[in-house]
XYZ file of C-alpha atoms in Angstrom:
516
model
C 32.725 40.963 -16.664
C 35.529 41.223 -19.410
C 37.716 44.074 -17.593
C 39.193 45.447 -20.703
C 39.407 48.799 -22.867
C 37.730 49.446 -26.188
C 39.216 50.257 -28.997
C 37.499 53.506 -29.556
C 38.299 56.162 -31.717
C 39.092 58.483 -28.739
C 42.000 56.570 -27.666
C 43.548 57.548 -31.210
C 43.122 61.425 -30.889
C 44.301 62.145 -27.854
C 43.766 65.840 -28.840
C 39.856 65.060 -27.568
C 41.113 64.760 -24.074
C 40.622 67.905 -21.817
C 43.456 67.045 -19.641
C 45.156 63.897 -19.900
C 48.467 62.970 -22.282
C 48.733 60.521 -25.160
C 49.734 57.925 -22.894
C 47.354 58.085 -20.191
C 44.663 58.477 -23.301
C 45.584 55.269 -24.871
C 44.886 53.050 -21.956
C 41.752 55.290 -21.206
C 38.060 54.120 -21.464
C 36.074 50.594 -20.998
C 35.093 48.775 -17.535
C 38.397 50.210 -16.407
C 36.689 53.403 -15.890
C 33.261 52.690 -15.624
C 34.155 50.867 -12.128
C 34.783 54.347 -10.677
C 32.276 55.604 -12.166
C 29.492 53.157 -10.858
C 31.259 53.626 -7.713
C 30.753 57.350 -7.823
C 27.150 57.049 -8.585
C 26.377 54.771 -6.240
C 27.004 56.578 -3.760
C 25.897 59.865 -4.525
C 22.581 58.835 -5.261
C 22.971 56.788 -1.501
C 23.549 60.875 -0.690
C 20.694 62.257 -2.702
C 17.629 60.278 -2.274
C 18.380 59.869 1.355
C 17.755 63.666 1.811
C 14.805 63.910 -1.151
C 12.960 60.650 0.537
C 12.524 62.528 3.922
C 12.959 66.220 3.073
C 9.484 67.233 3.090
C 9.405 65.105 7.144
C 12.382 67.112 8.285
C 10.884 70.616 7.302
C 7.591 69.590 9.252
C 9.126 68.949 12.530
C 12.470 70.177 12.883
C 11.613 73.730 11.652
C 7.908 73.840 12.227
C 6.536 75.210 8.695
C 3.222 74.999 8.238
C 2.404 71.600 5.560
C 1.362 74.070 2.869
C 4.645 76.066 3.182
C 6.810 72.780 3.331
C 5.012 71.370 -0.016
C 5.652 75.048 -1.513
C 9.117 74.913 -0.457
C 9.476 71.103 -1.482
C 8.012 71.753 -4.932
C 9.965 74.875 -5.997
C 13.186 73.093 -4.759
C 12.458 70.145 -7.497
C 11.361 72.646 -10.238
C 14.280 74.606 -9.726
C 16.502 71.539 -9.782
C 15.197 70.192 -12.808
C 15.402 73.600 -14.572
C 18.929 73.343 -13.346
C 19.823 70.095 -15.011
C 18.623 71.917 -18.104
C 20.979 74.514 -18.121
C 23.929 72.122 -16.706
C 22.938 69.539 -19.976
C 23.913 73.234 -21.728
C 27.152 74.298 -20.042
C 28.370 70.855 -20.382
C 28.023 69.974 -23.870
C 29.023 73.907 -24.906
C 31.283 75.091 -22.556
C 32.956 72.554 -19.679
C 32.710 68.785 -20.346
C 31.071 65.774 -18.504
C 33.872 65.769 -16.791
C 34.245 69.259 -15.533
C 30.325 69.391 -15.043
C 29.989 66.437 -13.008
C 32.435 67.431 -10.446
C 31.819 70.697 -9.719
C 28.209 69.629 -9.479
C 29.372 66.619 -6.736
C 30.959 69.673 -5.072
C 27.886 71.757 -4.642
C 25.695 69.146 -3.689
C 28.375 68.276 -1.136
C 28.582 71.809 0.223
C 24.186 72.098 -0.004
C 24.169 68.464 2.246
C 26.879 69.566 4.815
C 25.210 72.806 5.121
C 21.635 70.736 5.671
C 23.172 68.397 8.251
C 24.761 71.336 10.211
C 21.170 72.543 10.597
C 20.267 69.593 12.038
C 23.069 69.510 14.728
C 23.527 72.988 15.265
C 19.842 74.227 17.286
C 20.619 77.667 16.743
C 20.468 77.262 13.283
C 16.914 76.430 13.086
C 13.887 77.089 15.516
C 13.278 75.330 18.227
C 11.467 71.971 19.060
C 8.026 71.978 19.199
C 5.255 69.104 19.678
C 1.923 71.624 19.948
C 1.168 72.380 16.619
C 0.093 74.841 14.666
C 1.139 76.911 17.569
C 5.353 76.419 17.401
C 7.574 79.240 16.769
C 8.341 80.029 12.981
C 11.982 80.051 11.579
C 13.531 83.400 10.961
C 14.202 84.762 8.209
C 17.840 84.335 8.570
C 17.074 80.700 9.403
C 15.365 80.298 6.797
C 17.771 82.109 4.471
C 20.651 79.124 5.416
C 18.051 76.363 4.519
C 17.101 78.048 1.049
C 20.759 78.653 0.568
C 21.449 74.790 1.444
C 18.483 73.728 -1.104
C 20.390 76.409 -3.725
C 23.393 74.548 -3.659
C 21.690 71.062 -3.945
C 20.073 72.020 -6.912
C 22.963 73.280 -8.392
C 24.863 70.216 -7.386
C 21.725 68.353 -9.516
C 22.349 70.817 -12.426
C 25.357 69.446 -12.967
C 24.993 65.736 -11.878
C 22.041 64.534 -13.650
C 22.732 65.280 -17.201
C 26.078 63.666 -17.025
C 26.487 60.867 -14.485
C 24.906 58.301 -17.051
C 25.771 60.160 -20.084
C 29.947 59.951 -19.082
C 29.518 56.425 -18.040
C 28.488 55.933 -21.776
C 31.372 57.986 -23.396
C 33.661 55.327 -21.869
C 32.429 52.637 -25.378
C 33.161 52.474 -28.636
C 29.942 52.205 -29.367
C 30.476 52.053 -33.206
C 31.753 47.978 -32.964
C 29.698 45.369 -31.717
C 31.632 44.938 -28.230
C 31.001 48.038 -27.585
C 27.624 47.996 -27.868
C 27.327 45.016 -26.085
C 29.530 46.506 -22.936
C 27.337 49.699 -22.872
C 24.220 47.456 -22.409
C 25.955 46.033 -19.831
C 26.991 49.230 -18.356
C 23.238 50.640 -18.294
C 22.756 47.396 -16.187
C 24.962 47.685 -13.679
C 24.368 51.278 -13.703
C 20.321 51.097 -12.932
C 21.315 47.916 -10.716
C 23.614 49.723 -8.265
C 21.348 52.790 -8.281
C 18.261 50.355 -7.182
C 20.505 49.146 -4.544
C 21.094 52.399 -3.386
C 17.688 53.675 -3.536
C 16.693 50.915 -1.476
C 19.395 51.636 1.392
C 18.575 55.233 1.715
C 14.840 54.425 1.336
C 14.975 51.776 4.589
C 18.039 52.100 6.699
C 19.083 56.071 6.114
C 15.477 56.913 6.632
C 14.763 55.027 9.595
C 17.964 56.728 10.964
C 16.850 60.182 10.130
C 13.353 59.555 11.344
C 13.941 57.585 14.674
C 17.112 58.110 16.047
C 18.701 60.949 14.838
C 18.779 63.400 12.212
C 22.264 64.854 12.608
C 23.377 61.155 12.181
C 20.752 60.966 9.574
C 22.081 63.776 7.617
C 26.267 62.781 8.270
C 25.844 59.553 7.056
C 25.024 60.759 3.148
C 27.349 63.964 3.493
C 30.455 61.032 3.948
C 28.657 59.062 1.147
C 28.932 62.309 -1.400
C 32.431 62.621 -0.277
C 33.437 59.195 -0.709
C 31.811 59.723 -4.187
C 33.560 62.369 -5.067
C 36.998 60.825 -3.629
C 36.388 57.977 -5.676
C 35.278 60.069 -8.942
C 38.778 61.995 -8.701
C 40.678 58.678 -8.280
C 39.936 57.095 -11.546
C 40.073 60.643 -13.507
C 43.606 59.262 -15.000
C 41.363 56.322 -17.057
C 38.481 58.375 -18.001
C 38.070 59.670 -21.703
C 36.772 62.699 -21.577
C 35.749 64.186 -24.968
C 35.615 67.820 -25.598
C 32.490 69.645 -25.549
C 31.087 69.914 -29.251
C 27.993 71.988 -28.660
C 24.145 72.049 -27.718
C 20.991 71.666 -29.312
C 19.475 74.601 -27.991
C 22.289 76.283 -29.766
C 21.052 74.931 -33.297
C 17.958 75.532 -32.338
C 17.892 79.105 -32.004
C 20.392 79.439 -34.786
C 17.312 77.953 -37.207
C 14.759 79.924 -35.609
C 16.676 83.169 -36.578
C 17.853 82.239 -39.882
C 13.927 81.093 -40.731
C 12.950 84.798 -39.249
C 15.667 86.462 -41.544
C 13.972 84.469 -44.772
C 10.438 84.034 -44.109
C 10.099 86.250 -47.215
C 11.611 83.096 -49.601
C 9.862 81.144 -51.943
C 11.021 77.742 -52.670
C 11.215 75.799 -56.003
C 12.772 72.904 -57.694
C 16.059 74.973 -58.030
C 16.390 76.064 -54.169
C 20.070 75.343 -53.357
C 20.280 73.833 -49.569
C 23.119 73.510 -47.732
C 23.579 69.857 -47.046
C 27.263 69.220 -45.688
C 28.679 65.550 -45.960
C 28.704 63.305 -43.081
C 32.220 63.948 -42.305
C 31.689 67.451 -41.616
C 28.562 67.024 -38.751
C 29.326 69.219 -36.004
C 28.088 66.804 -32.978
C 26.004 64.269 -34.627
C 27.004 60.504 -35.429
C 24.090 59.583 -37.016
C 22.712 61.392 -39.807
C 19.030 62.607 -39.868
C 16.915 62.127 -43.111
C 15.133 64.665 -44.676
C 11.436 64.639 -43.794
C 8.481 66.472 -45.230
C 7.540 67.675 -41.855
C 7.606 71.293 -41.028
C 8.996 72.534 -44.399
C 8.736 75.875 -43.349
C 11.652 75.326 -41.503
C 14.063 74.262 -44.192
C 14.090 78.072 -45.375
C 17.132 78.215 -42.698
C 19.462 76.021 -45.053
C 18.601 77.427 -48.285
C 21.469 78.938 -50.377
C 19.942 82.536 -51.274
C 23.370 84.285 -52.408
C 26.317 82.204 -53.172
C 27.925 84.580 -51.052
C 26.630 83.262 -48.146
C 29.657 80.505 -48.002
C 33.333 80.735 -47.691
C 36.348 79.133 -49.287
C 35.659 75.895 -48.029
C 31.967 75.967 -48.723
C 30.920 76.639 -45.168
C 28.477 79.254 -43.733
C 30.137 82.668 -43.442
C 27.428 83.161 -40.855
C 25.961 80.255 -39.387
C 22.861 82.611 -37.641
C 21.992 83.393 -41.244
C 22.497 79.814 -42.727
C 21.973 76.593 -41.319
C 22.621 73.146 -42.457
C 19.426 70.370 -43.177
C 20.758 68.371 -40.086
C 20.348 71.190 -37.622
C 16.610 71.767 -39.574
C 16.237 68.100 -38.480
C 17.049 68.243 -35.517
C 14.932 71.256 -34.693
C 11.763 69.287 -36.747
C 12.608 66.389 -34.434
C 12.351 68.249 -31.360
C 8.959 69.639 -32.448
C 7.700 66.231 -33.273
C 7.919 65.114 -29.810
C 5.977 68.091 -27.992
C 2.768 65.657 -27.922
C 4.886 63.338 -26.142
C 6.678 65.730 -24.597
C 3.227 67.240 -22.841
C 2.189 63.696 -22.279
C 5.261 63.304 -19.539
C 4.191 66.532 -17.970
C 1.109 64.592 -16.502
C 2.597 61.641 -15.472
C 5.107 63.553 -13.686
C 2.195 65.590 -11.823
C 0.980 62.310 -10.033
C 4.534 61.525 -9.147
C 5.227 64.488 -7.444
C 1.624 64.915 -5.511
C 2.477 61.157 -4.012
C 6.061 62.360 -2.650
C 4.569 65.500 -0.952
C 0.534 65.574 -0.413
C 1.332 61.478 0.350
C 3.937 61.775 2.449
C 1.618 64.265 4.417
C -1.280 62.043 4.439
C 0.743 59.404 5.982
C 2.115 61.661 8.394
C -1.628 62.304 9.813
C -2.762 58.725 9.625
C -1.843 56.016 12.743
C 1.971 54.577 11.423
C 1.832 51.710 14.198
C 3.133 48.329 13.414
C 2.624 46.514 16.951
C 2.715 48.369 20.082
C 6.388 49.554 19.702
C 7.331 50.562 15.866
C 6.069 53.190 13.742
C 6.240 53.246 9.689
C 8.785 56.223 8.834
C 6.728 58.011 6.058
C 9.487 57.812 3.632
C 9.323 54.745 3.621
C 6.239 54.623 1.821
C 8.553 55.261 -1.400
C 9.253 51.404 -1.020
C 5.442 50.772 -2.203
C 6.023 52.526 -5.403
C 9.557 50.427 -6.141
C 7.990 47.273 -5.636
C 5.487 47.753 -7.850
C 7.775 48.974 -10.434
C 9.440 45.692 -9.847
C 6.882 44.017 -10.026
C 5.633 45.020 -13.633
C 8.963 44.626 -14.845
C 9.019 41.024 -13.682
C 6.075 40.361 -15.214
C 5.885 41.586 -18.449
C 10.117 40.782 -18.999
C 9.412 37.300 -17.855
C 5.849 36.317 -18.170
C 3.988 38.406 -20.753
C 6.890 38.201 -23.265
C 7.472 34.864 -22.632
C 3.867 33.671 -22.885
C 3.455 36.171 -26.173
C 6.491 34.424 -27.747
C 5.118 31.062 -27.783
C 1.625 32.042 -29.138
C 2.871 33.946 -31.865
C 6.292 32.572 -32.215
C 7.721 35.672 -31.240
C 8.341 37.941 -28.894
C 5.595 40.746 -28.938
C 6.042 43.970 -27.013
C 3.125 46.526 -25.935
C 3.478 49.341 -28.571
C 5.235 52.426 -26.941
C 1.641 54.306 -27.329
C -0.504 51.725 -25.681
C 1.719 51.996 -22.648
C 1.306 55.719 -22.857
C -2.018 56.173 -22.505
C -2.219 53.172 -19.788
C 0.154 55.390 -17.776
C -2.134 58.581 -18.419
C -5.375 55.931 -17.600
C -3.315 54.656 -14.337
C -2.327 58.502 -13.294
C -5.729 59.072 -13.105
C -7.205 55.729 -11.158
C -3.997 56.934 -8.778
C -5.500 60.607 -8.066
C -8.989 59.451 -7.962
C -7.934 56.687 -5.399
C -6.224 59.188 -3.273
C -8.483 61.387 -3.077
C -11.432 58.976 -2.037
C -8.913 57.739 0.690
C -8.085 61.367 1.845
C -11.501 62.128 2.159
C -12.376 59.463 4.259
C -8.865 60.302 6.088
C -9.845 63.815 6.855
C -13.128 62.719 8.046
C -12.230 59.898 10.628
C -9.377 62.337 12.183
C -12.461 65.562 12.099
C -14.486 63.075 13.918
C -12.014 61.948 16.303
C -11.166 65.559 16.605
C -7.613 64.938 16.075
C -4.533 66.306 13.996
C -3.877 62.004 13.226
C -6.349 60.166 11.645
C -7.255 56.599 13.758
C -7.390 55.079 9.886
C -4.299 52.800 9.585
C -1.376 54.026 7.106
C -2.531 50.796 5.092
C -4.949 52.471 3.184
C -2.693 54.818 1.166
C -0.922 51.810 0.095
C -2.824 51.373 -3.481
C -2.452 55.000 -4.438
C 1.745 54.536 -3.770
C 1.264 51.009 -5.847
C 0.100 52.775 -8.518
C 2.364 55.783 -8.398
C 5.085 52.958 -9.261
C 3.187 51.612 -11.801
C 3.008 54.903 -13.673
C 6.464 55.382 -12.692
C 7.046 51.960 -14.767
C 5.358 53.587 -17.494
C 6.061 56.707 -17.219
C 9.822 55.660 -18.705
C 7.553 54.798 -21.767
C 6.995 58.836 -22.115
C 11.156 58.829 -21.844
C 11.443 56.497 -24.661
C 8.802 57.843 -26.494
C 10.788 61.308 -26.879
C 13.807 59.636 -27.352
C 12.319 57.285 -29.847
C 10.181 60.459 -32.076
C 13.121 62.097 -32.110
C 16.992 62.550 -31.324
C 16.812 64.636 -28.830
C 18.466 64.639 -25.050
C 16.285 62.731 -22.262
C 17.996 64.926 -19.231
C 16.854 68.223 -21.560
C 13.183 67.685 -22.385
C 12.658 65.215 -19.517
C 13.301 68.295 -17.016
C 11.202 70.338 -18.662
C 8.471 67.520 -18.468
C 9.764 67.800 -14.550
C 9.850 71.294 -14.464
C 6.165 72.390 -14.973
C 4.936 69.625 -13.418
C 6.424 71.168 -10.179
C 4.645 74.734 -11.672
C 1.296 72.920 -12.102
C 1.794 71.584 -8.172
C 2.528 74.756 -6.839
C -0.821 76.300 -8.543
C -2.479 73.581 -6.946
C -2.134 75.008 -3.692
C -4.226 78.011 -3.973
C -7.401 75.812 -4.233
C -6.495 73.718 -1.185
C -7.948 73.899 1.837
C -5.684 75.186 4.442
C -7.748 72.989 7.156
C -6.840 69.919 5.418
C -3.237 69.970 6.539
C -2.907 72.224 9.585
């Protein structure tokens, strides 16, 4: 790799940086920061999927909640922390900065892990061990009040981490010249490359740790991870660009709303005056939208009714009153993807029921490998990434390949045929698992037993195809990003978000007997 800086506009205005001087910001940007910031993410997501992987396991028998209480408590954790990265995509593009953002999320999430792995060495901070279920003694409430607070702080720490890590990584390119572009392709590379290798260390080695030899070590092993992160994050801060925040779209978006409510009363004609700034004068937005036909309703927000409405310099005197046609596009963008939008709420259903209800069923099914090793549960997660890997092999390097020589070119699967084979293959993955824990429930009622004699084997093709919607399911991410120009971390956790609601509801139709 070319380790070099770009010659982006940013180095130029060093009046964009939040801290740094005009030196510091010419030599700032390119692989020369993007190797602390791989670095960073590398190992905080070695931190964070080490404790997500195996969370649900460690509530079940270190503080002896019953499995529809851990699932509850599993659930609202993820829904809160995707709600979280909603309102941290907010704060950082309005208030703080990627930069800002990302480290005082590191911090939190570094203060919720320490606090988990002191529950884990500390016995008097959780209940104590117990082997005869359903009959162990129940956390108390101040117990419990620690953990929750410990969860708090991780999804805080995920408020601010998700909607940046990637997104700072890519402020480091110019990506308006050709090398640019090139070296942020490269970036996203590296980026999804490290964070597969790290998935795949916490998912096998951290895991196993946790699972069979110690939890406390378990637990200390990603709390110095997410320090080292962090240590290496603040490190390279001298060679980062960090560009000021220039606003959110949830701003514009309620800014249109209200100026549409204020003139619902207008009539338009082929004399309506909008207000249509030049490029140069965008608030946040490098690319400009075109004017649709979409939603015309909507454009009643930039029309011109008094020419008293604009200043000296031709600008809104108040923009909650009049609104340009970008920020009309960008709100008829963001309603354009709602189909999609719903479409991700689904596939992220199926997800979720797989790393809770199916790390439960293989909890209660016999995890024996030989006479001596037992299958940690999280590491059924592996099923689902090898899958993924799988299809990506395939259809990258065969499918393409083998479509390009037919028809002389490579042919792709169109973004909605892989949408609604990801809503076909989230359903074959629910029916599948249920068939299997049927059977499941009925071999271990049989055998009058809390563990099922079936063989964890079984639940393999429901995790399989859990990573093939998971494959697709970045289809649904592209498809929103592709309708319209909207933010992936913003409408992707809401996608996450009620798909954690919808799980939750499921609960009250379950059978308590099923998971005692």
């Amino acid at each position: 790799m070319e380790n070099a800086t770009t010659n982006s506009p940013c180095e130029e205005e060093p009046k964009q940086d939040e801290h740094a001087s005009a030196p510091q910001a010419q030599e700032a940007g390119g692989w020369r920061s993007v190797y602390y910031i791989i670095g960073n993410e590398s190992f905080e997501k070695l931190a964070s999927m080490s404790l997500i992987s195996n969370l649900t396991m460690y509530l079940l028998t270190r503080y002896n909640l019953s499995a529809i209480f851990v699932v509850n408590v599993v659930q609202i954790w993820n829904g809160s922390s995707n709600v979280a990265s909603i309102i941290g995509a907010f704060i950082s593009d309005t208030y703080l900065g990627r930069f800002r953002t990302l480290l005082f999320g590191s911090i939190a999430s570094l203060l919720g892990i320490l606090i988990m792995t002191l529950t884990a060495g500390i016995h008097q901070l959780r209940p104590a061990n117990c082997t005869d279920r359903p009959h162990c003694q129940w956390p108390q409430l101040w117990q419990l009040g620690i953990l929750f607070f410990a969860l708090a702080m991780l999804s805080v720490g995920a408020g601010g981490i998700r909607p940046c890590n990637i997104a700072f990584g890519a402020d480091q390119f110019d990506t308006k010249t050709e090398k640019g572009r090139a070296q942020l392709e490269s970036f996203f590379n590296w980026w999804y490359f490290t964070f597969t290798i790290a998935l795949v260390i916490a998912l096998t080695g951290i895991v196993y740790i946790q699972t069979n030899v110690s939890w406390t070590l378990g637990f200390a092993i990603p709390t110095l991870c997410l320090a080292f992160s962090i240590a290496i994050f603040l490190i390279g801060q001298h060679t980062y660009i960090r560009k000021k925040p220039q606003g959110s779209v949830f701003s514009d978006m309620a800014k249109v709303i209200t100026a549409v409510c204020r003139k619902c009363k207008l009539k338009t004609s082929d004399r309506t005056r909008y207000y249509d700034p030049g490029p140069s004068e965008l608030d946040h937005n490098n690319v400009r939208l075109v004017r649709t036909d979409r939603f015309k309703f909507l454009e009643k927000a930039a029309i011109i009714s008094d020419p008293s409405e604009l200043n000296e310099q031709l600008k809104p005197k108040n923009v909650w009153r009049l609104c340009s046609l970008q920020q009309v596009e960008e709100l008829k963008c963001l309603l354009g993807i709602l189909p999609v939008w719903v479409t991700g709420i689904c596939c992220f259903i199926v997800m979720d029921q797989q790393n809770t209800f199916g790390v439960l069923q293989v909890i209660q099914t016999n995890r024996s490998i030989g006479k001596h090793f037992k299958v940690p549960p999280g590491w059924m997660n592996l099923v689902s990434m090898v899958a993924l890997s799988i299809w990506i092999f395939i259809y990258e390097c065969i499918y393409i390949r083998v479509t390009k020589k037919i028809n002389k070119k490579a042919t792709r699967l169109s973004m909605s045929l892989r949408i609604r084979i990801g809503i076909l293959l989230s359903i074959l993955c629910m029916l599948v698992a249920a068939i299997v824990e049927q059977k499941r429930r009925d071999s271990a009622l049989r055998a009058k037993s809390f563990t099922s004699p079936m063989s964890f084997a079984v639940l393999l093709p429901q995790f399989a195809l859990s990573g093939l919607n998971e494959a697709l399911r970045c289809c649904v991410h592209n498809g929103i990003l592709h309708h319209g120009d909207a933010r992936e971390h913003e409408d992707c956790g809401w996608c996450c978000f009620l798909s954690e609601l919808v799980n939750c509801k499921l609960l009250r139709i379950i059978d308590c007997e099923h998971y005692p």
